[in-house]
Short mmCIF file of C-alpha atoms and ligand atoms in Angstrom, two decimals:
data_model
loop_
_atom_site.label_atom_id
_atom_site.label_comp_id
_atom_site.label_asym_id
_atom_site.label_seq_id
_atom_site.Cartn_x
_atom_site.Cartn_y
_atom_site.Cartn_z
CA MET A 1 -95.52 138.76 -155.75
CA PRO A 2 -92.01 140.18 -156.23
CA LEU A 3 -91.23 143.87 -156.23
CA THR A 4 -90.94 145.62 -159.58
CA LEU A 5 -89.00 148.84 -160.14
CA PHE A 6 -89.63 150.98 -163.23
CA ALA A 7 -86.41 152.92 -163.64
CA HIS A 8 -83.38 153.82 -165.72
CA PRO A 9 -79.87 153.10 -164.39
CA PHE A 10 -78.52 156.56 -165.31
CA SER A 11 -81.29 158.52 -163.55
CA SER A 12 -80.23 160.11 -160.27
CA TYR A 13 -83.52 159.46 -158.44
CA CYS A 14 -83.50 155.86 -159.67
CA GLN A 15 -79.94 155.42 -158.35
CA LYS A 16 -81.16 156.71 -154.97
CA VAL A 17 -83.69 153.85 -154.74
CA LEU A 18 -81.35 151.28 -156.33
CA THR A 19 -78.82 152.08 -153.59
CA ALA A 20 -81.46 151.33 -150.94
CA LEU A 21 -82.41 148.04 -152.65
CA TYR A 22 -78.77 146.98 -152.98
CA GLU A 23 -77.98 147.91 -149.35
CA ASN A 24 -80.39 145.22 -148.21
CA ALA A 25 -80.00 142.85 -151.16
CA THR A 26 -83.77 143.18 -151.65
CA PRO A 27 -84.92 141.07 -154.63
CA PHE A 28 -86.83 142.95 -157.34
CA THR A 29 -87.56 142.91 -161.05
CA PHE A 30 -86.07 145.81 -163.02
CA ARG A 31 -88.26 147.29 -165.78
CA MET A 32 -86.13 149.44 -168.04
CA LEU A 33 -87.60 152.82 -168.97
CA GLY A 34 -86.06 153.58 -172.33
CA PRO A 35 -86.53 153.13 -176.07
CA GLU A 36 -85.53 149.45 -175.77
CA ASP A 37 -88.78 148.61 -173.89
CA PRO A 38 -91.75 150.75 -175.02
CA GLU A 39 -94.17 148.42 -173.18
CA ALA A 40 -92.52 149.22 -169.85
CA GLY A 41 -92.84 152.94 -170.70
CA ALA A 42 -96.55 152.58 -171.43
CA GLU A 43 -97.17 150.66 -168.17
CA TRP A 44 -95.20 153.25 -166.20
CA ALA A 45 -97.15 156.18 -167.74
CA ALA A 46 -100.41 154.43 -166.85
CA LEU A 47 -99.23 153.79 -163.28
CA TRP A 48 -97.97 157.34 -162.71
CA PRO A 49 -99.30 159.97 -165.11
CA MET A 50 -96.82 162.47 -163.65
CA LYS A 51 -94.24 160.39 -165.57
CA ARG A 52 -91.47 160.57 -163.02
CA MET A 53 -89.13 157.69 -162.29
CA PRO A 54 -88.61 155.56 -160.29
CA VAL A 55 -91.92 153.86 -159.54
CA LEU A 56 -92.02 150.76 -157.35
CA VAL A 57 -94.87 148.25 -157.66
CA ASP A 58 -95.49 146.10 -154.60
CA GLU A 59 -98.23 143.46 -154.89
CA GLY A 60 -99.86 145.53 -157.61
CA ARG A 61 -99.71 148.72 -155.57
CA PRO A 62 -97.66 151.53 -157.14
CA VAL A 63 -95.44 153.58 -154.84
CA PHE A 64 -94.10 156.95 -156.03
CA GLU A 65 -91.38 159.38 -154.88
CA SER A 66 -87.92 158.05 -154.12
CA SER A 67 -87.97 158.91 -150.39
CA VAL A 68 -91.40 157.34 -149.91
CA ILE A 69 -90.29 154.25 -151.83
CA ILE A 70 -87.32 153.86 -149.47
CA GLU A 71 -89.55 154.34 -146.41
CA HIS A 72 -91.97 151.77 -147.90
CA LEU A 73 -89.13 149.26 -148.35
CA GLY A 74 -88.09 149.75 -144.72
CA LEU A 75 -91.66 149.15 -143.50
CA PHE A 76 -92.73 146.25 -145.72
CA HIS A 77 -89.42 144.66 -146.82
CA PRO A 78 -86.96 145.41 -144.03
CA GLY A 79 -83.39 144.15 -144.24
CA PRO A 80 -80.31 144.32 -142.04
CA VAL A 81 -79.56 147.96 -142.96
CA ARG A 82 -82.17 150.21 -141.39
CA LEU A 83 -82.26 153.24 -143.69
CA VAL A 84 -84.70 155.21 -141.53
CA PRO A 85 -83.25 154.93 -138.01
CA ALA A 86 -85.37 153.61 -135.16
CA ASP A 87 -84.56 156.59 -132.91
CA PRO A 88 -87.16 159.21 -133.91
CA LYS A 89 -84.72 162.10 -133.38
CA VAL A 90 -82.13 160.53 -135.69
CA ALA A 91 -84.97 159.64 -138.10
CA LEU A 92 -85.99 163.31 -138.16
CA GLU A 93 -82.41 164.39 -138.91
CA THR A 94 -82.30 161.75 -141.65
CA ARG A 95 -85.44 163.14 -143.26
CA ILE A 96 -84.11 166.71 -143.00
CA MET A 97 -80.89 165.72 -144.75
CA ASP A 98 -82.82 163.71 -147.36
CA ARG A 99 -84.89 166.82 -148.15
CA PHE A 100 -81.70 168.88 -148.22
CA PHE A 101 -80.08 166.68 -150.87
CA ASP A 102 -83.22 166.44 -153.02
CA ASN A 103 -84.19 170.11 -152.84
CA TYR A 104 -80.85 171.92 -152.66
CA VAL A 105 -78.41 169.62 -154.48
CA MET A 106 -80.47 167.41 -156.84
CA THR A 107 -82.80 170.21 -157.99
CA PRO A 108 -80.10 172.77 -158.95
CA MET A 109 -77.97 169.99 -160.47
CA GLN A 110 -80.92 168.94 -162.66
CA LYS A 111 -81.58 172.57 -163.61
CA ILE A 112 -78.03 172.86 -164.99
CA VAL A 113 -78.22 169.48 -166.76
CA LEU A 114 -81.67 170.01 -168.29
CA ASP A 115 -80.75 173.48 -169.57
CA HIS A 116 -78.56 171.66 -172.11
CA LEU A 117 -81.67 169.96 -173.54
CA ARG A 118 -83.48 173.25 -174.22
CA PRO A 119 -83.66 174.48 -177.80
CA ALA A 120 -81.13 177.18 -178.71
CA GLY A 121 -82.66 180.54 -177.83
CA GLU A 122 -84.74 178.98 -175.04
CA ARG A 123 -81.87 178.54 -172.61
CA ASP A 124 -82.18 180.04 -169.11
CA PRO A 125 -78.79 181.54 -168.13
CA TYR A 126 -80.31 183.44 -165.19
CA GLY A 127 -81.86 180.25 -163.76
CA VAL A 128 -78.62 178.34 -164.30
CA ALA A 129 -76.61 181.05 -162.50
CA GLN A 130 -79.06 180.82 -159.60
CA ALA A 131 -78.67 177.02 -159.56
CA ARG A 132 -74.87 177.38 -159.41
CA GLU A 133 -75.16 179.84 -156.53
CA GLN A 134 -77.48 177.40 -154.72
CA LEU A 135 -74.98 174.58 -155.17
CA ASP A 136 -72.19 176.77 -153.75
CA ASN A 137 -74.37 177.54 -150.73
CA ALA A 138 -75.26 173.86 -150.32
CA TYR A 139 -71.60 172.78 -150.51
CA ARG A 140 -70.63 175.42 -147.92
CA LEU A 141 -73.34 174.36 -145.47
CA LEU A 142 -72.64 170.67 -146.02
CA ASP A 143 -68.93 171.16 -145.42
CA ARG A 144 -69.70 172.47 -141.94
CA THR A 145 -72.20 169.67 -141.22
CA LEU A 146 -69.92 166.89 -142.47
CA ALA A 147 -66.92 168.10 -140.46
CA GLU A 148 -68.36 166.10 -137.57
CA ARG A 149 -70.20 163.28 -139.34
CA GLU A 150 -69.20 160.22 -141.29
CA TRP A 151 -72.62 159.94 -142.95
CA ALA A 152 -75.29 162.54 -143.65
CA SER A 153 -77.24 162.18 -140.42
CA GLY A 154 -74.56 160.77 -138.14
CA ASP A 155 -72.59 157.55 -137.91
CA MET A 156 -75.05 155.31 -139.79
CA PHE A 157 -75.67 155.03 -143.53
CA THR A 158 -79.32 156.06 -144.10
CA LEU A 159 -81.96 157.24 -146.55
CA ALA A 160 -80.16 160.62 -146.60
CA ASP A 161 -76.98 158.99 -147.92
CA CYS A 162 -79.02 157.23 -150.63
CA ALA A 163 -80.11 160.74 -151.71
CA ALA A 164 -76.62 162.19 -151.29
CA GLY A 165 -74.88 159.64 -153.54
CA PRO A 166 -76.40 160.48 -156.92
CA SER A 167 -77.01 164.16 -156.12
CA LEU A 168 -73.37 164.89 -155.20
CA PHE A 169 -72.10 162.53 -157.90
CA TYR A 170 -73.75 164.48 -160.72
CA ALA A 171 -73.57 167.91 -159.01
CA ASP A 172 -69.78 167.64 -158.94
CA TRP A 173 -69.83 166.88 -162.69
CA VAL A 174 -71.70 170.09 -163.53
CA HIS A 175 -70.42 172.37 -160.73
CA GLU A 176 -67.23 171.00 -159.24
CA ILE A 177 -66.96 170.91 -155.45
CA GLU A 178 -64.09 173.27 -154.66
CA THR A 179 -61.04 171.88 -152.85
CA ALA A 180 -61.89 174.30 -150.02
CA PHE A 181 -64.86 172.02 -149.25
CA GLY A 182 -62.68 169.07 -148.27
CA HIS A 183 -65.29 167.43 -146.06
CA VAL A 184 -67.80 167.33 -148.91
CA ARG A 185 -65.23 165.94 -151.34
CA ALA A 186 -64.20 163.26 -148.83
CA TYR A 187 -67.87 162.40 -148.20
CA ARG A 188 -68.52 162.05 -151.95
CA ALA A 189 -65.52 159.68 -152.13
CA ARG A 190 -66.92 157.67 -149.17
CA LEU A 191 -70.25 157.39 -150.97
CA LEU A 192 -68.52 156.18 -154.15
CA ALA A 193 -66.72 153.52 -152.10
CA ARG A 194 -69.95 152.24 -150.56
CA PRO A 195 -70.67 148.97 -152.44
CA ALA A 196 -74.41 149.59 -152.95
CA PHE A 197 -73.90 153.02 -154.53
CA ALA A 198 -70.76 151.89 -156.40
CA ARG A 199 -72.88 149.16 -157.99
CA ALA A 200 -75.51 151.71 -159.12
CA VAL A 201 -72.73 153.90 -160.60
CA ASP A 202 -71.17 150.92 -162.39
CA GLU A 203 -74.48 149.82 -163.88
CA ALA A 204 -74.97 153.34 -165.26
CA ARG A 205 -71.51 153.52 -166.94
CA PRO A 206 -72.76 152.40 -170.39
CA TYR A 207 -75.11 155.41 -170.45
CA ARG A 208 -72.59 158.16 -169.71
CA LYS A 209 -72.66 159.28 -173.32
CA LEU A 210 -76.28 160.36 -172.66
CA PHE A 211 -75.22 163.00 -170.10
CA PRO A 212 -76.42 166.22 -171.78
CA PRO A 213 -73.46 168.48 -170.79
CA GLY A 214 -70.97 165.65 -171.57
CA ALA A 215 -69.62 163.35 -168.83
CA PRO A 216 -66.14 164.03 -167.47
CA ASP A 217 -63.53 161.29 -167.79
CA ARG A 218 -63.43 160.33 -164.11
CA ASP A 219 -65.32 158.52 -161.31
N1 GSH B 1 -89.51 163.78 -156.61
C1 GSH B 1 -89.28 162.66 -157.50
C2 GSH B 1 -88.37 163.13 -158.62
C3 GSH B 1 -88.20 162.07 -159.69
C4 GSH B 1 -87.57 162.63 -160.97
O1 GSH B 1 -87.49 163.85 -161.18
N2 GSH B 1 -87.11 161.73 -161.81
C5 GSH B 1 -86.57 162.14 -163.09
C6 GSH B 1 -85.36 161.27 -163.45
S1 GSH B 1 -84.01 161.51 -162.36
C7 GSH B 1 -87.61 161.91 -164.17
O2 GSH B 1 -88.42 161.02 -164.06
N3 GSH B 1 -87.61 162.72 -165.22
C8 GSH B 1 -88.53 162.57 -166.29
C9 GSH B 1 -88.01 161.78 -167.40
O3 GSH B 1 -86.80 161.48 -167.41
O4 GSH B 1 -88.78 161.45 -168.33
C10 GSH B 1 -88.68 161.48 -156.71
O5 GSH B 1 -88.11 161.72 -155.64
O6 GSH B 1 -88.83 160.33 -157.12
#
């Protein structure tokens, strides 16, 4: 039975998993989560009552959480690009960097984006200021780390880079990476040039008008 992914092309966590699927040209059926397919939405909510996307279904078995989905693909549907390295020490560094991008780049980026969807009077300026400070700290730390690395955990493209692509892509839209952080800016450009992530970005272009703070005219 083929793999099925419940996702939306504009969602950052969905792009993380789409990048992994495209890296290995893994065949799958895409089920669009949006108003155009209410049936897919109902199936997804039944599969994962936490209602977070993406969800992968493999032989009827639902798999949740983007990082776990990518680990699952590597175990059960391996391809030429090994996204969790065989060397356990490099694998550990990969998982550390994956957590870094999800927790300290994706989370504050989403905080800033989602604040725009709150009703007037229910906005959270204090939380948004904290998110901006966290992004500044993350960019500073990353700039030091990336001074000596091509990819997030070393010289191979991994799970951590799948997380880095959409998190830095959208983070830069809401809290621009200063020119002082040249290594981070260059890394973001490398990610955008990587065909698998570039494909995910291209497929999401028609949805840019949905970006709550307004999408910039670039990338
Ligand atoms: N920890 C989850 C986070 C997933 C997540 O937050 N997904 C967002 C989209 S990027 C979502 O489903 N939001 C709820 C919604 O859009 O209805 C993962 O790694 O998969």
